[in-house]
Short mmCIF file of C-alpha atoms in Angstrom, two decimals:
data_model
loop_
_atom_site.label_atom_id
_atom_site.label_comp_id
_atom_site.label_asym_id
_atom_site.label_seq_id
_atom_site.Cartn_x
_atom_site.Cartn_y
_atom_site.Cartn_z
CA MET D 1 110.04 78.65 100.00
CA SER D 2 109.94 82.26 97.99
CA ILE D 3 109.65 85.64 99.36
CA PHE D 4 107.17 86.31 97.16
CA GLU D 5 104.47 83.27 98.91
CA TYR D 6 104.77 84.66 102.42
CA ASN D 7 101.80 86.52 102.42
CA GLY D 8 99.92 86.01 99.22
CA CYS D 9 98.25 87.87 97.27
CA ALA D 10 95.97 87.66 93.80
CA LEU D 11 95.49 91.30 91.34
CA VAL D 12 94.40 92.05 88.28
CA ALA D 13 93.13 94.22 86.04
CA MET D 14 90.48 94.36 83.40
CA VAL D 15 90.02 97.14 80.26
CA GLY D 16 86.84 97.34 79.17
CA LYS D 17 84.76 100.11 76.65
CA ASN D 18 86.20 104.21 78.41
CA CYS D 19 86.73 102.18 81.98
CA PHE D 20 88.83 99.95 83.59
CA ALA D 21 88.62 97.46 86.63
CA ILE D 22 91.04 96.35 89.53
CA ALA D 23 90.55 93.59 91.57
CA SER D 24 91.89 92.15 94.76
CA ASP D 25 91.84 89.07 96.84
CA ARG D 26 91.34 90.23 100.35
CA ARG D 27 93.39 87.46 102.51
CA LEU D 28 97.00 88.49 104.55
CA GLY D 29 98.85 85.69 106.15
CA VAL D 30 101.97 85.04 107.69
CA GLN D 31 102.84 81.65 105.21
CA LEU D 32 99.90 78.74 106.01
CA GLN D 33 98.47 81.67 109.24
CA THR D 34 96.02 84.12 108.04
CA ILE D 35 96.23 86.67 110.64
CA ALA D 36 93.25 89.41 108.51
CA THR D 37 91.11 88.92 105.93
CA ASP D 38 90.04 92.43 104.58
CA PHE D 39 93.31 93.85 104.19
CA GLN D 40 93.35 96.80 101.21
CA LYS D 41 96.01 95.65 98.20
CA ILE D 42 94.75 98.49 96.49
CA TYR D 43 95.33 102.00 96.90
CA LYS D 44 93.82 105.14 94.69
CA ILE D 45 97.17 107.33 93.56
CA HIS D 46 93.98 110.09 92.12
CA GLU D 47 90.03 109.42 90.99
CA LYS D 48 91.08 107.99 87.52
CA LEU D 49 94.25 106.32 88.88
CA PHE D 50 94.54 102.72 90.97
CA ILE D 51 97.60 100.38 92.20
CA GLY D 52 97.29 96.89 93.28
CA LEU D 53 101.21 95.60 94.98
CA SER D 54 101.73 92.33 95.31
CA GLY D 55 104.21 90.43 96.44
CA LEU D 56 105.75 90.55 100.09
CA ALA D 57 103.27 92.52 102.11
CA THR D 58 105.78 95.34 104.07
CA ASP D 59 106.84 96.48 100.58
CA ALA D 60 103.77 96.84 98.82
CA GLN D 61 103.08 99.47 101.91
CA THR D 62 106.66 101.61 101.61
CA LEU D 63 106.19 100.86 98.37
CA TYR D 64 102.84 102.55 98.00
CA GLN D 65 104.02 105.44 101.16
CA ARG D 66 106.94 106.15 99.11
CA LEU D 67 104.81 106.58 95.96
CA VAL D 68 101.94 109.09 96.96
CA PHE D 69 104.38 111.47 98.62
CA ARG D 70 106.20 111.25 95.12
CA HIS D 71 102.63 111.43 93.12
CA LYS D 72 101.97 114.26 96.08
CA LEU D 73 105.22 116.57 95.30
CA TYR D 74 104.41 116.34 91.54
CA GLU D 75 100.68 117.97 92.42
CA LEU D 76 102.03 120.67 93.95
CA ARG D 77 104.25 121.87 91.39
CA GLU D 78 103.16 120.30 88.24
CA GLU D 79 99.15 121.81 89.07
CA ARG D 80 97.69 118.08 88.51
CA ASP D 81 97.51 114.35 88.36
CA MET D 82 99.48 112.26 87.32
CA LYS D 83 98.73 110.57 83.57
CA PRO D 84 98.69 106.80 84.05
CA GLU D 85 102.19 106.02 81.85
CA THR D 86 103.90 108.69 84.08
CA PHE D 87 102.97 106.54 86.66
CA ALA D 88 103.94 103.39 85.66
CA SER D 89 107.54 105.49 84.45
CA LEU D 90 107.59 106.14 88.00
CA VAL D 91 107.31 103.10 89.56
CA SER D 92 109.71 101.32 87.17
CA ALA D 93 112.00 103.86 88.21
CA LEU D 94 111.63 103.22 92.13
CA LEU D 95 111.94 99.87 92.43
CA TYR D 96 115.07 99.94 89.77
CA GLU D 97 116.27 101.98 92.48
CA LYS D 98 116.64 99.49 93.78
CA ARG D 99 117.88 96.66 91.26
CA PHE D 100 120.33 94.75 93.81
CA GLY D 101 118.89 95.03 96.94
CA PRO D 102 114.71 94.90 95.50
CA TYR D 103 111.65 95.46 96.36
CA PHE D 104 109.69 91.35 96.23
CA CYS D 105 106.74 93.41 94.76
CA GLN D 106 104.88 92.94 91.37
CA PRO D 107 102.76 96.53 91.01
CA VAL D 108 99.55 96.06 88.77
CA ILE D 109 98.60 99.83 87.77
CA ALA D 110 95.41 100.09 86.17
CA GLY D 111 94.14 104.91 85.08
CA LEU D 112 92.38 106.62 82.28
CA GLY D 113 94.90 108.52 80.51
CA ASP D 114 94.28 110.74 77.80
CA GLU D 115 90.63 111.31 76.69
CA ASP D 116 89.65 108.92 79.16
CA LYS D 117 91.61 105.99 77.56
CA PRO D 118 92.32 103.08 79.65
CA PHE D 119 95.65 102.16 80.28
CA ILE D 120 96.82 98.89 82.62
CA CYS D 121 100.30 97.54 83.66
CA THR D 122 102.17 95.52 85.50
CA MET D 123 105.90 94.65 86.40
CA ASP D 124 108.38 93.14 87.68
CA SER D 125 109.80 93.86 90.53
CA ILE D 126 112.66 95.58 89.29
CA GLY D 127 110.40 97.64 87.14
CA ALA D 128 110.21 96.13 84.11
CA LYS D 129 107.14 96.62 81.98
CA GLU D 130 104.53 94.43 80.40
CA LEU D 131 102.20 96.90 78.85
CA ALA D 132 98.51 95.20 77.99
CA LYS D 133 96.00 95.82 76.20
CA ASP D 134 93.35 93.10 77.23
CA PHE D 135 94.03 92.77 81.45
CA VAL D 136 97.04 91.97 83.74
CA VAL D 137 97.57 89.77 86.65
CA ALA D 138 99.88 89.23 89.22
CA GLY D 139 100.05 87.67 92.37
CA THR D 140 100.34 83.79 93.85
CA ALA D 141 97.64 83.63 91.97
CA SER D 142 98.52 83.83 88.57
CA GLU D 143 98.26 81.08 86.87
CA SER D 144 95.71 81.13 87.08
CA LEU D 145 94.70 84.08 86.90
CA TYR D 146 96.04 83.83 83.43
CA GLY D 147 93.64 80.83 82.55
CA ALA D 148 90.36 81.86 83.41
CA CYS D 149 91.23 85.99 82.07
CA GLU D 150 92.34 84.48 79.11
CA SER D 151 89.09 82.39 78.81
CA MET D 152 86.71 84.68 79.62
CA PHE D 153 88.06 88.40 78.70
CA LYS D 154 86.78 89.78 75.86
CA PRO D 155 87.38 93.41 74.22
CA ASP D 156 85.17 96.38 74.55
CA MET D 157 82.78 95.28 77.20
CA GLU D 158 80.51 97.81 79.31
CA PRO D 159 81.23 98.24 83.25
CA GLU D 160 78.42 96.08 84.37
CA GLU D 161 79.58 92.83 82.07
CA LEU D 162 82.95 94.09 83.31
CA PHE D 163 82.62 94.11 87.00
CA GLU D 164 81.64 89.94 86.21
CA THR D 165 84.13 88.97 84.28
CA ILE D 166 86.44 89.78 86.33
CA SER D 167 84.65 89.25 89.53
CA GLN D 168 84.60 85.49 87.84
CA ALA D 169 88.31 85.21 87.16
CA LEU D 170 88.72 86.38 90.54
CA LEU D 171 86.70 83.94 92.36
CA SER D 172 87.68 80.93 90.45
CA SER D 173 91.14 81.71 90.23
CA VAL D 174 91.73 82.51 94.23
CA ASP D 175 90.20 79.16 95.14
CA ARG D 176 92.59 77.02 93.46
CA ASP D 177 95.32 78.93 95.76
CA CYS D 178 96.11 79.01 98.71
CA LEU D 179 98.32 81.32 100.12
CA SER D 180 94.87 84.00 98.35
CA GLY D 181 91.41 84.77 99.12
CA TRP D 182 88.75 85.26 101.88
CA GLY D 183 86.36 87.27 99.41
CA GLY D 184 87.19 90.02 97.46
CA HIS D 185 87.33 93.80 96.17
CA VAL D 186 87.01 95.16 93.35
CA TYR D 187 87.39 98.23 91.56
CA VAL D 188 85.27 99.76 88.45
CA VAL D 189 86.64 103.06 87.16
CA THR D 190 84.03 104.72 84.51
CA PRO D 191 84.88 108.95 83.08
CA THR D 192 82.03 109.29 85.33
CA GLU D 193 82.38 108.04 88.78
CA VAL D 194 84.36 105.20 90.82
CA THR D 195 82.42 101.76 92.06
CA GLU D 196 83.74 100.08 95.14
CA ARG D 197 82.20 96.77 95.39
CA ILE D 198 83.28 94.09 98.23
CA LEU D 199 82.65 89.87 96.98
CA LYS D 200 81.63 86.75 99.23
CA GLY D 201 83.73 84.26 98.66
CA ARG D 202 84.76 80.82 99.88
CA MET D 203 86.68 81.53 103.46
CA ASP D 204 88.96 79.64 102.97
CA MET R 1 132.32 69.24 101.85
CA THR R 2 128.80 69.14 100.84
CA LYS R 3 127.43 65.98 99.70
CA GLN R 4 127.33 65.47 96.01
CA GLN R 5 125.02 65.96 93.29
CA ALA R 6 124.41 64.30 90.01
CA ASN R 7 124.64 65.92 86.68
CA TRP R 8 122.72 63.81 85.62
CA SER R 9 118.77 63.77 86.00
CA PRO R 10 116.89 60.30 84.78
CA TYR R 11 113.05 62.58 83.99
CA ASP R 12 112.68 65.44 81.20
CA ASN R 13 109.03 67.01 81.41
CA ASN R 14 108.12 67.25 77.41
CA GLY R 15 105.40 68.29 79.43
CA GLY R 16 101.98 69.44 77.44
CA THR R 17 98.28 68.87 79.05
CA CYS R 18 95.72 66.68 79.37
CA VAL R 19 91.83 66.81 79.93
CA ALA R 20 88.91 65.55 81.11
CA ILE R 21 85.63 65.98 81.37
CA ALA R 22 82.71 63.09 82.83
CA GLY R 23 78.79 63.53 81.56
CA ALA R 24 76.06 61.82 82.30
CA ASP R 25 76.39 59.58 79.11
CA TYR R 26 79.62 60.30 77.99
CA CYS R 27 83.18 61.75 79.13
CA VAL R 28 85.61 63.69 76.57
CA ILE R 29 89.13 63.10 76.72
CA ALA R 30 91.79 66.00 75.54
CA ALA R 31 95.36 66.64 74.94
CA ASP R 32 97.41 68.64 73.19
CA THR R 33 100.35 66.91 70.57
CA ARG R 34 102.97 68.96 71.05
CA MET R 35 105.92 67.11 72.63
CA SER R 36 108.77 69.44 73.80
CA SER R 37 112.58 70.15 76.17
CA GLY R 38 113.53 72.44 77.27
CA TYR R 39 112.99 74.88 74.47
CA ASN R 40 112.95 73.25 71.81
CA ILE R 41 110.16 70.81 70.49
CA LEU R 42 110.81 67.78 69.31
CA THR R 43 107.23 67.74 67.45
CA ARG R 44 104.16 69.24 66.95
CA ASP R 45 102.33 65.58 65.88
CA TYR R 46 102.67 63.84 69.44
CA SER R 47 100.00 61.85 71.35
CA LYS R 48 99.28 62.33 74.10
CA ILE R 49 96.20 59.53 74.85
CA ILE R 50 95.56 55.87 74.19
CA GLN R 51 91.30 53.71 75.19
CA LEU R 52 93.40 50.91 77.48
CA ALA R 53 90.11 49.85 76.89
CA ASP R 54 86.86 49.64 75.52
CA LYS R 55 85.69 51.29 77.87
CA SER R 56 89.40 52.96 79.20
CA VAL R 57 90.86 56.17 77.69
CA MET R 58 94.01 57.80 78.91
CA ALA R 59 95.66 60.78 78.30
CA SER R 60 99.47 61.92 80.05
CA SER R 61 101.41 65.10 80.91
CA GLY R 62 104.62 65.08 81.94
CA PHE R 63 108.43 62.54 80.38
CA GLN R 64 106.89 60.94 77.56
CA ALA R 65 109.41 57.20 78.15
CA ASP R 66 107.65 56.58 81.00
CA VAL R 67 104.93 57.20 79.85
CA ARG R 68 104.88 54.84 76.94
CA ALA R 69 106.57 52.61 79.39
CA LEU R 70 102.97 53.21 81.80
CA GLN R 71 100.95 52.45 78.76
CA LYS R 72 102.75 49.33 77.78
CA VAL R 73 102.26 47.54 81.00
CA LEU R 74 99.04 48.64 81.44
CA ALA R 75 97.90 47.15 77.78
CA SER R 76 99.91 44.48 78.68
CA ARG R 77 97.28 43.93 82.24
CA HIS R 78 95.14 43.87 80.24
CA LEU R 79 95.53 40.63 77.57
CA LEU R 80 96.44 39.04 80.67
CA TYR R 81 92.94 40.00 82.08
CA GLN R 82 90.73 39.51 78.91
CA HIS R 83 92.04 36.08 79.01
CA GLN R 84 91.59 35.53 83.01
CA HIS R 85 87.88 36.33 83.00
CA ASN R 86 86.80 36.70 79.32
CA LYS R 87 85.72 40.28 79.60
CA GLN R 88 86.84 43.59 79.18
CA MET R 89 88.09 45.67 82.09
CA SER R 90 85.50 48.02 83.12
CA CYS R 91 86.45 51.91 84.13
CA PRO R 92 86.96 51.77 87.41
CA ALA R 93 89.13 48.24 87.55
CA MET R 94 91.57 50.41 85.20
CA ALA R 95 91.10 53.25 87.58
CA GLN R 96 92.47 51.19 89.87
CA LEU R 97 94.99 49.32 87.88
CA LEU R 98 96.86 52.96 87.43
CA SER R 99 97.08 53.41 91.10
CA ASN R 100 98.62 50.07 91.35
CA THR R 101 101.11 50.37 89.27
CA LEU R 102 101.74 53.66 89.50
CA TYR R 103 102.50 53.25 93.37
CA TYR R 104 104.31 49.76 92.09
CA LYS R 105 107.08 52.88 91.41
CA ARG R 106 107.02 54.93 94.88
CA PHE R 107 110.98 54.99 94.88
CA PHE R 108 111.60 55.22 91.18
CA PRO R 109 108.52 57.04 90.03
CA TYR R 110 107.07 57.20 86.51
CA TYR R 111 106.98 61.00 86.14
CA ALA R 112 103.93 60.30 84.26
CA PHE R 113 100.64 62.82 85.26
CA ASN R 114 96.97 61.03 84.60
CA VAL R 115 94.30 60.99 83.79
CA LEU R 116 91.31 57.88 82.91
CA GLY R 117 88.52 59.02 81.26
CA GLY R 118 85.66 56.34 80.53
CA LEU R 119 82.18 55.09 81.19
CA ASP R 120 81.21 53.34 84.38
CA ASN R 121 79.83 49.74 84.63
CA GLU R 122 76.67 51.92 84.50
CA GLY R 123 77.52 53.73 81.16
CA LYS R 124 77.26 57.54 83.25
CA GLY R 125 80.75 59.30 82.04
CA CYS R 126 83.53 59.04 84.95
CA VAL R 127 87.04 60.67 84.97
CA PHE R 128 90.20 59.57 87.78
CA THR R 129 92.77 61.38 88.19
CA TYR R 130 96.25 61.19 89.43
CA ASP R 131 99.00 61.94 90.89
CA ALA R 132 103.07 60.87 90.25
CA VAL R 133 102.61 57.86 92.28
CA GLY R 134 98.80 56.48 92.50
CA SER R 135 97.37 58.68 94.46
CA TYR R 136 93.59 59.35 92.74
CA GLU R 137 90.07 59.64 92.84
CA ARG R 138 86.81 60.11 91.46
CA VAL R 139 85.87 62.82 90.11
CA GLY R 140 83.41 64.92 86.97
CA TYR R 141 87.03 66.78 85.64
CA SER R 142 90.42 67.00 85.61
CA SER R 143 93.12 68.82 84.48
CA GLN R 144 97.16 67.50 83.99
CA GLY R 145 100.37 69.28 82.97
CA SER R 146 101.88 72.58 82.67
CA GLY R 147 98.70 74.60 81.62
CA SER R 148 97.18 73.04 84.46
CA THR R 149 96.20 75.61 86.80
CA LEU R 150 95.11 77.10 83.51
CA ILE R 151 92.56 75.94 82.95
CA THR R 152 91.29 73.85 85.95
CA PRO R 153 89.94 77.71 87.88
CA PHE R 154 88.17 77.96 84.34
CA LEU R 155 87.38 74.59 84.31
CA ASP R 156 85.84 74.88 87.98
CA ASN R 157 83.78 78.12 87.09
CA GLN R 158 81.75 77.14 83.89
CA LEU R 159 81.03 73.37 85.34
CA LYS R 160 78.00 73.88 87.14
CA SER R 161 79.57 70.54 88.57
CA PRO R 162 80.16 69.47 92.13
CA SER R 163 83.58 70.90 91.98
CA PRO R 164 86.31 68.21 94.23
CA LEU R 165 86.70 71.60 96.49
CA LEU R 166 83.55 70.98 97.32
CA LEU R 167 82.71 68.82 100.90
CA PRO R 168 81.36 66.61 101.40
CA ALA R 169 82.80 64.61 98.27
CA LYS R 170 80.25 64.54 95.52
CA ASP R 171 80.77 61.72 92.87
CA ALA R 172 79.99 64.53 89.80
CA VAL R 173 78.74 64.66 86.47
CA THR R 174 77.93 67.59 84.18
CA PRO R 175 75.08 68.39 83.53
CA LEU R 176 76.57 70.06 79.37
CA SER R 177 76.21 68.39 76.47
CA GLU R 178 77.93 66.30 75.52
CA ALA R 179 78.21 69.23 72.26
CA GLU R 180 78.68 71.78 74.93
CA ALA R 181 81.27 70.17 77.13
CA ILE R 182 83.41 69.49 73.61
CA ASP R 183 83.88 73.13 72.79
CA LEU R 184 84.79 73.85 76.34
CA VAL R 185 87.49 72.12 75.52
CA LYS R 186 88.20 73.48 72.77
CA THR R 187 88.43 77.34 74.58
CA CYS R 188 90.46 76.22 77.54
CA PHE R 189 92.68 74.44 74.79
CA ALA R 190 93.14 77.32 73.60
CA SER R 191 92.77 79.93 75.79
CA ALA R 192 95.73 77.31 77.87
CA THR R 193 97.66 77.71 74.21
CA GLU R 194 98.25 81.48 74.33
CA ARG R 195 99.25 81.76 78.17
CA ASP R 196 101.73 77.95 78.68
CA ILE R 197 104.72 78.05 76.31
CA TYR R 198 104.82 73.51 76.46
CA THR R 199 100.91 73.88 75.60
CA GLY R 200 100.25 74.24 71.61
CA ASP R 201 100.44 72.54 68.06
CA LYS R 202 96.92 70.79 67.52
CA LEU R 203 94.17 68.83 69.91
CA GLU R 204 93.61 65.04 69.74
CA ILE R 205 89.94 64.74 71.58
CA ILE R 206 88.86 61.97 72.80
CA VAL R 207 84.98 61.25 72.63
CA LEU R 208 83.60 57.62 74.42
CA ASN R 209 80.00 57.68 74.51
CA ALA R 210 77.00 54.04 74.04
CA SER R 211 77.46 54.30 70.48
CA GLY R 212 81.57 53.96 70.30
CA ILE R 213 84.68 55.84 70.67
CA ARG R 214 85.39 58.65 68.27
CA GLN R 215 88.22 61.42 67.73
CA GLU R 216 87.87 64.87 66.80
CA TYR R 217 91.27 66.91 65.93
CA MET R 218 91.52 71.44 66.10
CA GLU R 219 94.43 72.94 65.02
CA LEU R 220 96.27 75.72 68.11
CA ARG R 221 98.73 78.08 68.12
CA LYS R 222 101.96 77.09 66.81
CA ASP R 223 104.44 79.99 68.31
#
């Protein structure tokens, strides 16, 4: 059993027209036992920047705490929010610092950059960035998510349609993964507002 | 002194993906035509589908040498059946035969992941899905092979028919029309080809219905 499959997670982020959506499942497990059904995996860094962390839950929480610390320091010094591209490089650097004893996490970063242009990226557990124009996935359900997103995605979707698409992709993928599920948590972010919704799915 | 491990394996995985969907009066069976070994492509034009009987078509991914041996065994058993019973084997009968044939080699299995599609005795579409040692189930749709993890969730979402995940198990055919089902299969393979390196080159689609059997091809990405 891989360490990445200890807790279980499904993460996906998609780009729309001047907006993005990031979604996760809600399960926290210890191998086959479910411990929590409302576990948060997506964190807000600032109004236009979100990060989801999949993999080992303890490493995800520690990494999040370190990132919040670094971002708060950055805000104090620079008197502005961090751009998503910069934040991605920060995450990558933090992960590579632990190259020979890594955090067992795979992050998914989504934000609105300069001129509110949507930005998404993912990386492996030692910080290799993968920038994508359409969608990125992570977690134990990643293969299912790749298939579902590849078939359902189309470019330049409006926020409502993007929400529907990402929700359908997430729910169908976690239904085929034992380690993720118990509903979904979806954030849809536009330049003017952030909408957070809970999805009801199969509770198994 | 650690136990000595084999440095040669009798098996290889030639990759590929198969899908089958059962309709009210049709069945669609599809598979890509790429045959690989490791990171190499052996050929872009290899059929994984075989027609075993009038109304039974099998698609198999996995180790193609074992698949070919399995196809020969089934074809010969079907011929014997025809001599003894003076009729073609029905799809449910072929399904049971395939299961028994696979389990016969329980302790040195056929490395074959099969999907059997066809029309049952009432003319309704049927799909049977198998593991490598013969465990099988009649379902409304199925996918096997390297791209199956990418395709199955999408089929769960699109087919609007009872999924194999529901309880109690429902015997299902999709309400989609034949043309819609074929379109769906093409979409599945286009997406799987993007993300799975072992799937691509060409898609072979077989459609079985009351009028007979039909074959269609679609080009897929070759990278």
